[in-house]
XYZ file of C-alpha atoms in Angstrom:
667
model
C 79.166 216.038 -166.943
C 81.870 217.721 -169.001
C 84.426 215.233 -167.691
C 82.296 212.310 -168.863
C 81.765 213.806 -172.284
C 85.409 214.751 -172.919
C 86.775 211.267 -173.819
C 83.922 210.661 -176.266
C 84.635 213.785 -178.303
C 87.717 212.524 -180.186
C 85.959 209.229 -180.955
C 82.893 211.055 -182.270
C 85.087 213.328 -184.403
C 86.949 210.314 -185.798
C 83.669 208.587 -186.693
C 82.458 211.739 -188.409
C 85.651 211.926 -190.501
C 85.349 208.303 -191.592
C 81.652 208.690 -192.354
C 82.469 211.694 -194.543
C 85.197 209.707 -196.335
C 82.838 206.808 -197.092
C 80.087 209.166 -198.282
C 82.588 210.921 -200.557
C 83.680 207.578 -202.005
C 80.040 206.564 -202.585
C 79.343 209.876 -204.316
C 82.445 209.472 -206.486
C 81.347 205.959 -207.445
C 77.898 207.180 -208.463
C 79.371 210.036 -210.504
C 81.780 207.694 -212.306
C 78.983 205.221 -213.079
C 76.635 207.950 -214.337
C 78.927 210.419 -216.097
C 82.018 208.444 -217.148
C 82.125 207.493 -220.816
C 81.727 203.852 -221.718
C 85.117 202.179 -221.473
C 86.580 204.962 -219.302
C 89.766 203.924 -217.430
C 88.043 204.860 -214.165
C 85.160 202.506 -214.921
C 86.829 199.577 -216.710
C 90.507 198.727 -216.394
C 92.018 199.316 -219.875
C 93.149 196.209 -221.692
C 96.238 198.079 -222.906
C 97.370 198.527 -219.287
C 97.156 194.826 -218.438
C 100.357 193.007 -217.529
C 100.629 189.702 -219.454
C 101.792 187.871 -216.351
C 100.106 184.595 -217.322
C 102.137 184.419 -220.529
C 105.365 185.249 -218.694
C 104.697 182.462 -216.194
C 103.860 179.952 -218.935
C 106.960 180.854 -220.936
C 109.097 180.680 -217.794
C 107.763 177.244 -216.932
C 108.402 175.949 -220.462
C 111.951 177.316 -220.362
C 112.496 175.754 -216.942
C 111.322 172.323 -218.066
C 112.690 172.235 -221.596
C 115.876 174.345 -221.497
C 117.228 174.895 -217.991
C 120.315 172.721 -217.461
C 121.825 172.050 -214.026
C 125.070 170.687 -215.503
C 124.900 166.968 -214.771
C 121.217 166.789 -215.666
C 118.380 169.000 -216.840
C 115.706 170.431 -214.575
C 113.129 168.091 -216.086
C 115.352 165.096 -215.365
C 115.747 166.306 -211.774
C 111.991 166.563 -211.215
C 111.347 163.176 -212.802
C 114.138 161.753 -210.617
C 112.384 163.093 -207.518
C 109.154 161.501 -208.765
C 110.993 158.188 -209.258
C 112.331 158.280 -205.685
C 108.910 159.124 -204.229
C 107.370 156.300 -206.234
C 109.239 153.647 -204.218
C 107.416 154.081 -200.872
C 104.125 154.482 -202.752
C 104.688 151.226 -204.639
C 105.525 149.545 -201.328
C 102.350 150.784 -199.646
C 100.168 149.799 -202.614
C 101.816 146.385 -202.753
C 101.144 145.845 -199.065
C 97.492 146.903 -199.176
C 96.336 146.348 -202.764
C 98.508 144.595 -205.313
C 100.877 142.305 -203.443
C 104.480 141.639 -204.514
C 105.956 139.443 -207.210
C 109.587 138.251 -207.390
C 111.101 136.219 -210.214
C 114.270 134.383 -209.173
C 113.004 131.630 -211.438
C 111.002 132.917 -214.444
C 109.055 129.661 -214.535
C 108.029 129.877 -210.885
C 107.714 133.510 -209.705
C 107.277 134.089 -205.991
C 104.007 135.918 -205.322
C 103.282 137.546 -201.948
C 99.586 138.513 -201.687
C 98.407 141.813 -200.207
C 97.226 141.909 -196.622
C 93.929 140.182 -195.955
C 90.920 142.464 -195.590
C 90.063 140.680 -192.331
C 93.560 141.322 -190.978
C 93.412 145.039 -191.838
C 89.962 145.376 -190.224
C 91.258 143.615 -187.113
C 94.384 145.809 -186.922
C 92.261 148.948 -187.335
C 90.043 147.823 -184.439
C 93.119 146.906 -182.382
C 94.612 150.361 -182.982
C 91.343 151.922 -181.828
C 91.368 149.783 -178.678
C 94.955 150.709 -177.912
C 94.356 154.423 -178.498
C 90.894 154.960 -177.034
C 89.302 151.821 -175.652
C 86.448 149.581 -176.708
C 84.167 152.276 -178.181
C 86.833 153.585 -180.520
C 87.791 150.021 -181.463
C 84.183 149.246 -182.375
C 83.808 152.494 -184.363
C 87.005 152.110 -186.395
C 86.490 148.384 -186.943
C 82.908 148.934 -188.121
C 83.994 151.637 -190.582
C 86.703 149.437 -192.103
C 84.231 146.546 -192.301
C 81.872 148.856 -194.202
C 84.490 149.266 -196.944
C 84.554 145.494 -197.470
C 80.821 144.804 -197.120
C 79.788 147.578 -199.525
C 82.367 146.690 -202.157
C 84.766 149.620 -201.732
C 87.723 147.745 -200.243
C 90.046 147.939 -203.257
C 89.463 151.649 -203.853
C 89.768 152.438 -200.141
C 93.097 150.645 -199.854
C 94.449 152.528 -202.922
C 93.426 155.783 -201.231
C 94.794 154.714 -197.841
C 98.166 153.771 -199.371
C 98.649 157.182 -201.023
C 97.334 159.028 -197.946
C 99.720 157.175 -195.628
C 102.782 158.159 -197.675
C 101.579 161.739 -198.251
C 100.881 162.206 -194.527
C 104.326 160.842 -193.610
C 106.080 163.296 -195.942
C 103.762 166.146 -194.940
C 104.359 165.621 -191.224
C 108.139 165.231 -191.534
C 108.462 168.192 -193.920
C 106.168 170.412 -191.838
C 107.993 169.502 -188.622
C 111.381 170.250 -190.202
C 110.266 173.652 -191.550
C 108.608 174.501 -188.223
C 111.779 173.665 -186.276
C 113.832 175.824 -188.650
C 111.331 178.663 -188.225
C 111.519 178.338 -184.450
C 115.312 178.336 -184.521
C 115.616 181.236 -187.017
C 112.859 183.888 -186.608
C 113.724 185.478 -189.985
C 112.930 182.146 -191.645
C 109.544 182.017 -189.890
C 108.730 185.524 -191.155
C 109.711 184.515 -194.689
C 107.531 181.391 -194.441
C 104.391 183.307 -193.434
C 103.389 184.680 -196.881
C 104.361 181.383 -198.530
C 102.089 179.466 -196.155
C 99.290 181.990 -196.756
C 99.527 181.401 -200.497
C 99.740 177.612 -200.113
C 96.547 177.619 -198.054
C 94.560 180.125 -200.119
C 95.582 179.385 -203.721
C 92.995 176.920 -205.109
C 94.313 173.399 -205.381
C 93.452 173.263 -209.088
C 95.942 176.092 -209.654
C 99.015 174.168 -208.573
C 97.841 170.897 -210.077
C 98.929 172.422 -213.399
C 102.630 173.020 -212.549
C 102.775 169.736 -210.606
C 101.442 167.926 -213.675
C 103.900 169.844 -215.849
C 106.901 169.011 -213.669
C 106.167 165.507 -212.420
C 103.936 164.009 -215.074
C 100.550 162.288 -214.784
C 100.145 159.585 -212.169
C 99.878 158.712 -208.469
C 103.223 160.344 -207.578
C 102.208 163.724 -209.023
C 98.909 163.446 -207.137
C 100.795 162.649 -203.928
C 103.099 165.667 -204.376
C 100.076 167.959 -204.847
C 98.549 166.472 -201.688
C 101.731 167.118 -199.689
C 101.857 170.760 -200.850
C 98.222 171.259 -199.835
C 98.397 169.450 -196.484
C 101.785 170.580 -195.123
C 101.123 174.260 -194.083
C 99.055 173.462 -190.947
C 101.851 171.215 -189.678
C 104.341 174.067 -190.128
C 102.100 176.554 -188.311
C 101.273 174.141 -185.475
C 104.964 173.283 -185.020
C 105.928 176.953 -184.791
C 103.162 177.624 -182.267
C 103.770 174.466 -180.220
C 107.528 175.014 -179.879
C 107.032 178.674 -178.965
C 104.604 177.646 -176.197
C 107.008 175.264 -174.438
C 107.616 176.722 -170.978
C 110.844 178.718 -170.604
C 111.635 176.780 -167.406
C 111.782 173.506 -169.337
C 114.095 175.001 -171.959
C 116.356 176.498 -169.297
C 116.493 173.163 -167.474
C 117.663 171.483 -170.687
C 120.389 174.085 -171.173
C 121.539 173.747 -167.576
C 121.738 169.949 -168.063
C 124.253 170.570 -170.869
C 122.038 169.707 -173.861
C 123.380 170.672 -177.256
C 121.109 172.538 -179.662
C 120.123 169.288 -181.393
C 119.473 167.523 -178.066
C 117.464 170.495 -176.823
C 115.253 170.251 -179.900
C 114.681 166.485 -180.008
C 114.849 165.598 -176.302
C 113.196 168.660 -174.756
C 111.180 170.826 -177.161
C 109.573 168.205 -179.420
C 108.591 165.765 -176.609
C 107.186 168.655 -174.527
C 105.104 169.858 -177.487
C 103.926 166.355 -178.454
C 100.219 166.889 -177.724
C 100.096 170.095 -179.784
C 102.127 168.544 -182.601
C 99.585 165.717 -182.843
C 96.962 168.342 -183.631
C 99.085 169.259 -186.649
C 99.306 165.577 -187.633
C 95.522 165.385 -187.425
C 95.200 168.416 -189.710
C 97.603 166.908 -192.254
C 95.521 163.714 -192.314
C 92.239 165.570 -192.813
C 93.582 167.883 -195.515
C 95.158 164.932 -197.330
C 91.752 163.261 -197.386
C 90.231 166.509 -198.690
C 92.566 166.166 -201.665
C 91.491 162.620 -202.543
C 89.027 163.596 -205.283
C 91.002 166.513 -206.697
C 94.194 164.446 -206.801
C 92.348 161.806 -208.826
C 92.246 164.312 -211.698
C 95.971 163.780 -212.207
C 96.087 160.051 -211.646
C 95.598 159.273 -207.935
C 92.865 156.672 -208.492
C 91.029 155.110 -205.568
C 87.866 156.517 -204.008
C 88.502 159.956 -205.491
C 88.317 158.586 -209.024
C 85.078 156.745 -208.134
C 83.426 159.978 -206.919
C 84.674 161.923 -209.944
C 83.430 159.232 -212.310
C 80.034 159.276 -210.566
C 79.828 163.049 -210.980
C 80.581 162.794 -214.694
C 77.872 160.153 -215.149
C 75.507 161.698 -212.526
C 75.335 158.352 -210.734
C 74.194 159.608 -207.342
C 74.081 156.166 -205.713
C 77.670 155.258 -206.543
C 78.867 158.795 -205.831
C 77.189 158.880 -202.431
C 78.616 155.522 -201.346
C 82.137 156.401 -202.532
C 81.902 159.813 -200.860
C 80.619 158.198 -197.677
C 83.608 155.843 -197.770
C 85.955 158.853 -197.882
C 84.014 160.385 -194.981
C 84.181 157.229 -192.859
C 87.899 156.854 -193.575
C 88.382 160.489 -192.533
C 86.405 160.012 -189.314
C 88.302 156.813 -188.448
C 91.726 158.398 -188.974
C 90.615 161.603 -187.236
C 89.409 159.770 -184.130
C 92.540 157.615 -184.007
C 94.891 160.602 -184.296
C 92.926 162.574 -181.681
C 92.976 159.632 -179.286
C 96.730 159.230 -179.745
C 97.200 162.957 -179.108
C 95.344 162.836 -175.796
C 96.540 159.401 -174.626
C 98.607 159.692 -171.465
C 102.255 158.690 -171.659
C 104.144 156.721 -169.011
C 106.066 158.883 -166.579
C 109.622 159.716 -167.563
C 111.960 157.083 -166.274
C 109.178 154.568 -165.494
C 110.297 151.052 -166.315
C 108.210 148.940 -168.656
C 108.780 145.250 -169.163
C 109.418 143.576 -172.482
C 105.860 142.189 -172.639
C 104.267 145.570 -171.897
C 106.326 147.223 -174.621
C 105.715 144.684 -177.380
C 102.382 142.973 -176.665
C 100.343 145.293 -178.917
C 102.839 145.044 -181.750
C 102.830 141.248 -181.476
C 99.028 141.132 -181.526
C 98.866 143.418 -184.582
C 101.451 141.307 -186.408
C 99.551 138.133 -185.597
C 96.155 139.356 -186.796
C 97.762 140.601 -190.012
C 99.890 137.579 -190.820
C 97.502 134.738 -189.921
C 94.544 135.687 -192.199
C 96.939 136.652 -195.011
C 98.736 133.305 -194.750
C 95.411 131.448 -194.818
C 94.060 133.484 -197.767
C 95.459 131.073 -200.366
C 93.513 128.161 -198.933
C 90.460 130.174 -197.790
C 89.644 132.492 -200.676
C 87.177 134.608 -198.662
C 90.062 135.875 -196.534
C 91.967 137.201 -199.561
C 89.186 139.188 -201.187
C 85.781 139.856 -199.673
C 83.296 137.658 -201.613
C 81.303 139.679 -204.110
C 78.181 137.675 -203.306
C 78.284 139.013 -199.739
C 78.471 142.698 -200.713
C 75.616 145.152 -200.198
C 74.720 148.465 -201.835
C 72.438 151.420 -201.144
C 73.080 152.996 -204.555
C 69.640 152.276 -206.094
C 67.899 153.787 -203.051
C 69.655 157.165 -203.439
C 69.168 157.246 -207.202
C 65.468 156.402 -206.805
C 65.072 159.054 -204.098
C 66.437 161.816 -206.353
C 64.327 160.533 -209.255
C 61.206 160.627 -207.027
C 61.949 164.210 -205.964
C 62.421 165.239 -209.592
C 59.169 163.576 -210.671
C 57.037 165.017 -207.867
C 58.624 168.395 -207.152
C 60.278 169.440 -210.422
C 57.810 172.285 -211.125
C 58.044 173.645 -207.569
C 61.836 173.566 -207.605
C 61.978 175.178 -211.042
C 59.624 178.017 -210.049
C 61.618 178.746 -206.875
C 64.912 178.580 -208.758
C 63.698 180.939 -211.535
C 62.261 183.434 -209.028
C 65.530 183.604 -207.098
C 67.622 183.945 -210.237
C 65.496 186.699 -211.781
C 64.677 188.701 -208.632
C 67.816 188.265 -206.525
C 70.840 186.748 -208.223
C 70.825 188.621 -211.538
C 70.365 192.109 -209.935
C 73.191 191.448 -207.460
C 75.462 190.181 -210.228
C 74.781 193.243 -212.405
C 75.265 195.653 -209.492
C 78.642 194.177 -208.585
C 79.738 194.117 -212.208
C 78.883 197.820 -212.572
C 81.062 198.999 -209.666
C 84.174 200.778 -211.038
C 87.412 198.931 -210.353
C 89.044 202.142 -209.120
C 86.370 202.575 -206.451
C 86.863 199.013 -205.197
C 90.631 199.561 -204.861
C 90.088 202.791 -202.896
C 87.424 201.098 -200.721
C 89.865 198.285 -199.897
C 92.519 200.847 -198.954
C 90.117 202.838 -196.759
C 88.933 199.665 -195.008
C 92.518 198.629 -194.331
C 93.438 202.081 -193.041
C 90.414 202.198 -190.741
C 90.859 198.714 -189.296
C 94.589 198.071 -189.264
C 96.591 201.128 -190.248
C 98.520 202.118 -193.351
C 100.278 198.759 -193.816
C 96.992 196.897 -194.106
C 95.685 199.676 -196.378
C 98.629 199.294 -198.778
C 98.365 195.493 -198.718
C 94.615 195.452 -199.407
C 94.834 198.017 -202.207
C 97.807 196.275 -203.850
C 96.190 192.827 -203.805
C 92.907 194.111 -205.209
C 94.745 196.110 -207.893
C 96.679 192.957 -208.865
C 93.395 191.354 -209.948
C 92.676 194.254 -212.323
C 96.234 194.578 -213.610
C 96.356 190.904 -214.633
C 93.097 191.140 -216.604
C 90.934 189.088 -214.248
C 88.606 191.795 -212.953
C 85.374 190.632 -214.599
C 85.906 187.003 -213.544
C 86.820 188.167 -210.030
C 83.559 190.115 -209.694
C 81.607 186.995 -210.646
C 83.577 185.108 -207.986
C 82.771 187.810 -205.415
C 79.098 187.639 -206.427
C 78.921 183.841 -206.053
C 80.805 183.863 -202.748
C 78.881 186.868 -201.416
C 75.432 185.407 -202.073
C 76.499 182.012 -200.743
C 77.965 183.482 -197.558
C 74.842 185.574 -196.890
C 72.667 182.474 -197.217
C 75.064 180.360 -195.118
C 75.109 183.059 -192.413
C 71.300 183.377 -192.489
C 71.099 179.630 -191.802
C 74.161 179.133 -189.607
C 73.918 182.022 -187.146
C 70.334 181.323 -185.911
C 71.063 177.590 -185.706
C 74.250 178.361 -183.747
C 72.365 180.608 -181.301
C 69.695 177.952 -180.687
C 72.344 175.223 -180.302
C 74.352 177.304 -177.821
C 71.273 177.704 -175.620
C 69.993 174.117 -175.930
C 72.470 171.287 -175.143
C 70.230 168.586 -176.620
C 69.869 170.459 -179.910
C 73.599 171.175 -179.838
C 74.433 167.458 -179.889
C 72.266 166.942 -182.988
C 73.703 170.034 -184.698
C 77.280 168.940 -183.979
C 76.645 165.550 -185.598
C 75.133 167.265 -188.644
C 77.963 169.751 -189.171
C 80.614 167.100 -188.476
C 79.087 165.100 -191.320
C 78.944 168.156 -193.588
C 82.602 168.968 -192.911
C 83.878 165.459 -193.534
C 81.913 164.845 -196.745
C 84.152 165.488 -199.776
C 83.288 168.755 -201.514
C 82.583 167.050 -204.846
C 79.843 164.921 -203.261
C 77.684 168.038 -202.803
C 77.649 168.621 -206.542
C 76.010 165.320 -207.542
C 72.531 165.720 -205.944
C 72.524 169.477 -206.587
C 73.138 169.006 -210.314
C 70.551 166.242 -210.524
C 67.930 168.460 -208.861
C 68.775 171.865 -210.365
C 71.001 171.035 -213.377
C 74.195 172.984 -214.106
C 74.580 176.716 -213.587
C 75.303 179.375 -210.987
C 72.239 178.523 -208.887
C 73.459 174.939 -208.427
C 76.922 176.256 -207.558
C 75.492 178.543 -204.858
C 73.453 175.724 -203.268
C 76.542 173.480 -203.133
C 78.687 176.283 -201.664
C 76.096 177.049 -198.955
C 75.938 173.378 -197.901
C 79.731 173.156 -197.796
C 80.422 176.475 -196.024
C 77.649 176.663 -193.412
C 79.493 174.659 -190.719
C 81.906 177.422 -189.494
C 79.019 179.868 -189.132
C 77.353 177.434 -186.731
C 80.512 176.408 -184.849
C 81.837 179.905 -184.183
C 78.413 181.209 -183.124
C 78.130 178.425 -180.550
C 81.714 179.052 -179.420
C 81.252 182.823 -179.154
C 78.047 182.652 -177.121
C 79.432 180.009 -174.757
C 82.646 181.969 -174.207
C 80.803 184.990 -172.800
C 82.015 185.334 -169.165
C 79.381 183.886 -166.773
C 79.894 186.812 -164.385
C 78.536 189.243 -166.991
C 75.493 187.056 -167.583
C 74.818 186.836 -163.832
C 75.200 190.615 -163.530
C 72.641 191.135 -166.305
C 70.195 188.762 -164.624
C 70.728 190.486 -161.279
C 69.884 193.781 -163.005
C 66.500 192.316 -163.975
C 67.147 191.423 -167.628
C 64.901 188.797 -169.145
C 66.341 185.808 -170.994
C 65.769 187.537 -174.338
C 67.421 190.755 -173.125
C 70.445 188.817 -171.853
C 70.781 187.264 -175.310
C 70.299 190.515 -177.264
C 72.175 192.938 -175.007
C 74.936 190.773 -173.466
C 75.573 187.445 -175.180
C 75.326 188.477 -178.836
C 77.295 191.768 -178.592
C 80.131 190.062 -176.705
C 80.057 187.029 -179.012
C 80.004 189.138 -182.175
C 83.805 189.244 -182.723
C 83.891 185.426 -182.553
C 80.873 185.232 -184.861
C 82.688 187.440 -187.359
C 85.657 185.072 -187.294
C 83.168 182.331 -188.144
C 81.979 184.468 -191.036
C 85.604 184.788 -192.122
C 85.998 181.006 -192.147
C 82.722 180.673 -194.047
C 84.096 183.023 -196.710
C 87.354 181.036 -196.927
C 85.478 177.759 -197.377
C 83.126 179.341 -199.908
C 86.090 180.563 -201.958
C 87.644 177.097 -201.978
C 84.330 175.512 -202.986
C 83.590 178.065 -205.724
C 86.658 176.866 -207.612
C 85.303 173.306 -207.532
C 81.859 174.423 -208.709
C 83.501 175.377 -212.015
C 82.610 171.792 -212.934
C 78.909 172.753 -212.967
C 79.177 175.690 -215.334
C 80.186 178.877 -213.492
C 82.147 181.560 -215.359
C 84.343 182.890 -212.589
C 88.003 182.589 -211.603
C 87.385 178.958 -210.712
C 86.447 178.242 -214.316
C 89.681 179.908 -215.431
C 91.672 177.621 -213.147
C 89.785 174.545 -214.343
C 90.292 175.446 -218.018
C 93.988 175.974 -217.320
C 94.166 172.478 -215.814
C 92.440 170.971 -218.840
C 94.818 172.783 -221.230
C 97.946 172.434 -219.032
C 98.258 176.247 -219.169
C 100.474 176.917 -216.152
C 100.397 180.710 -216.299
C 96.646 180.986 -216.663
C 96.040 178.582 -213.787
C 98.559 180.110 -211.389
C 97.585 183.736 -212.020
C 93.860 182.991 -211.685
C 94.546 180.949 -208.548
C 96.653 183.728 -207.042
C 93.781 186.167 -207.700
C 91.459 183.912 -205.685
C 94.115 183.719 -202.966
C 94.484 187.507 -202.874
C 90.716 187.959 -202.478
C 90.837 185.489 -199.584
C 93.825 187.220 -197.968
C 92.208 190.678 -198.180
C 88.983 189.422 -196.585
C 90.877 187.462 -193.931
C 93.099 190.396 -192.951
C 90.240 192.916 -192.821
C 87.890 190.734 -190.775
C 90.737 189.606 -188.514
C 91.749 193.231 -187.866
C 88.147 194.193 -187.106
C 87.660 191.251 -184.725
C 90.890 192.039 -182.844
C 89.963 195.682 -182.545
C 86.452 194.904 -181.343
C 87.731 192.432 -178.727
C 90.040 195.136 -177.358
C 87.151 197.616 -177.213
C 85.039 195.093 -175.291
C 87.907 194.263 -172.942
C 88.011 190.626 -174.099
C 91.714 190.792 -175.010
C 94.729 192.884 -174.138
């Protein structure tokens, strides 16, 4: 008996110490809130102590652009030169898909080459699907591209596709190069890690400002912002994929006399091809996520159509344009996934000339023939407007019908939630002393990950106060917190039911796939039309956008529970409900918490976008900075959002790792 109790004693003592520490912190918080004088430095961070970092950044950017001289040219000339170089491939892609080309050897008779025929592009898309995944994929991709023509979105889709194609090419090549350097030089990989964290957590709006400042307004600036946003996953996937190549393969290459360059390009990269294609897929999807945001600085295309619909609250047009972005994303996603999993011919296997070039010849034929005939058959050049369809009036009428018949019910529910739930939570969070939050972050880090995580968490939280963004940050935490609670309350039960019911799981997967591929701005249009602008509308949009990870990770966690443990529980006489409550859910909880972490990350990214519907948080600061081209304000506010995300990510990640070790699910 004493032997069994001995190991538990230190753990019980440790829990008692931590419980005492948290109770002491809670008591200190209550005493500060009750007894501290109004404006006390313990309660509210003094304005005199704030570091004017935003002004330093703005002044530094102005100096860099207007004064800094590299000798042969100024910094501004260098950035505009880069933009000029990047414009060439973009102009080529747009000419091929949208505008055509015009040459003037004779001013009186210019040579005009039309853009590719819509029928040819649809056929090539279907052909690519057939080559990559068979008839079903060919039908799916071909049908999606035909939708763009039939519903009148061809021109906008091709503008978007042209910019996405160039951005993805640069993102993949740049990410692969950085990943190879990180694999070759471990110190470089360690230096990249915090940079990649910031690139993935700083709101996109925040670096639209410096991109606009450096590269001007237009499609090239939008493409550069897209590359910055979409490249980090390619870097991370490359690092991981190259590290996972079997040591035997690497040693074989060295024994064969490969140089370092040959080892990289003939051994490592081909061996990691399947994993690298996952990174390509991520670059494509993130580039499409940027379509609407990039339109704010001149990208055009479908993103501009959605943004214009949001400004005019035209739900029909906005839904169709957003659906076009979604279908384009699904088509490119399925194609890239099929290419990643497609089997390659065995090394050294001979392939004849016809086998190597037949698909290329077919693609060239179906592109060239309709384009060549377009001049004589006008319907091949541009899809006839008389043949186009639209569902816009249906969606607009549906929202109007809901407003007419359910306005009072919606308004009563909205007011009750705001008065009884949202306002009290907002006031409670706003009343918490900043000093207590910093100490709480440090204690959480110390408990879950040791002193390094404690210092990191405390420093990042303190940064928010030191830069004068504490009040806005608490509103951000309030919006994200309420949204995540609601998303978890919906997502976790749905995930549990889906994990236990394969038929329901198929329906749920379709629903969350659709939610994840819809552009974030599309959520705002119906929400604003039903609930008007304000924090309530922002929360509804964030919940719809962020609920998918809560469902996915719950399903994944429950299904990953070892079958042997489930069989043991059943053999012990547990009912189905007891197996779920006492075995499946406890063992799946670390995975579920990682899903909660992803829900928080997505909520933070969406909160910045909901600044368009009237929130007063850090997202609004970033949006105002974009409107005023205030680089410092935008970057500092964006970094504050990123630091909140990093603190949450590190704390939840440390807890999940620790819990998995306790349950014996990881080493």
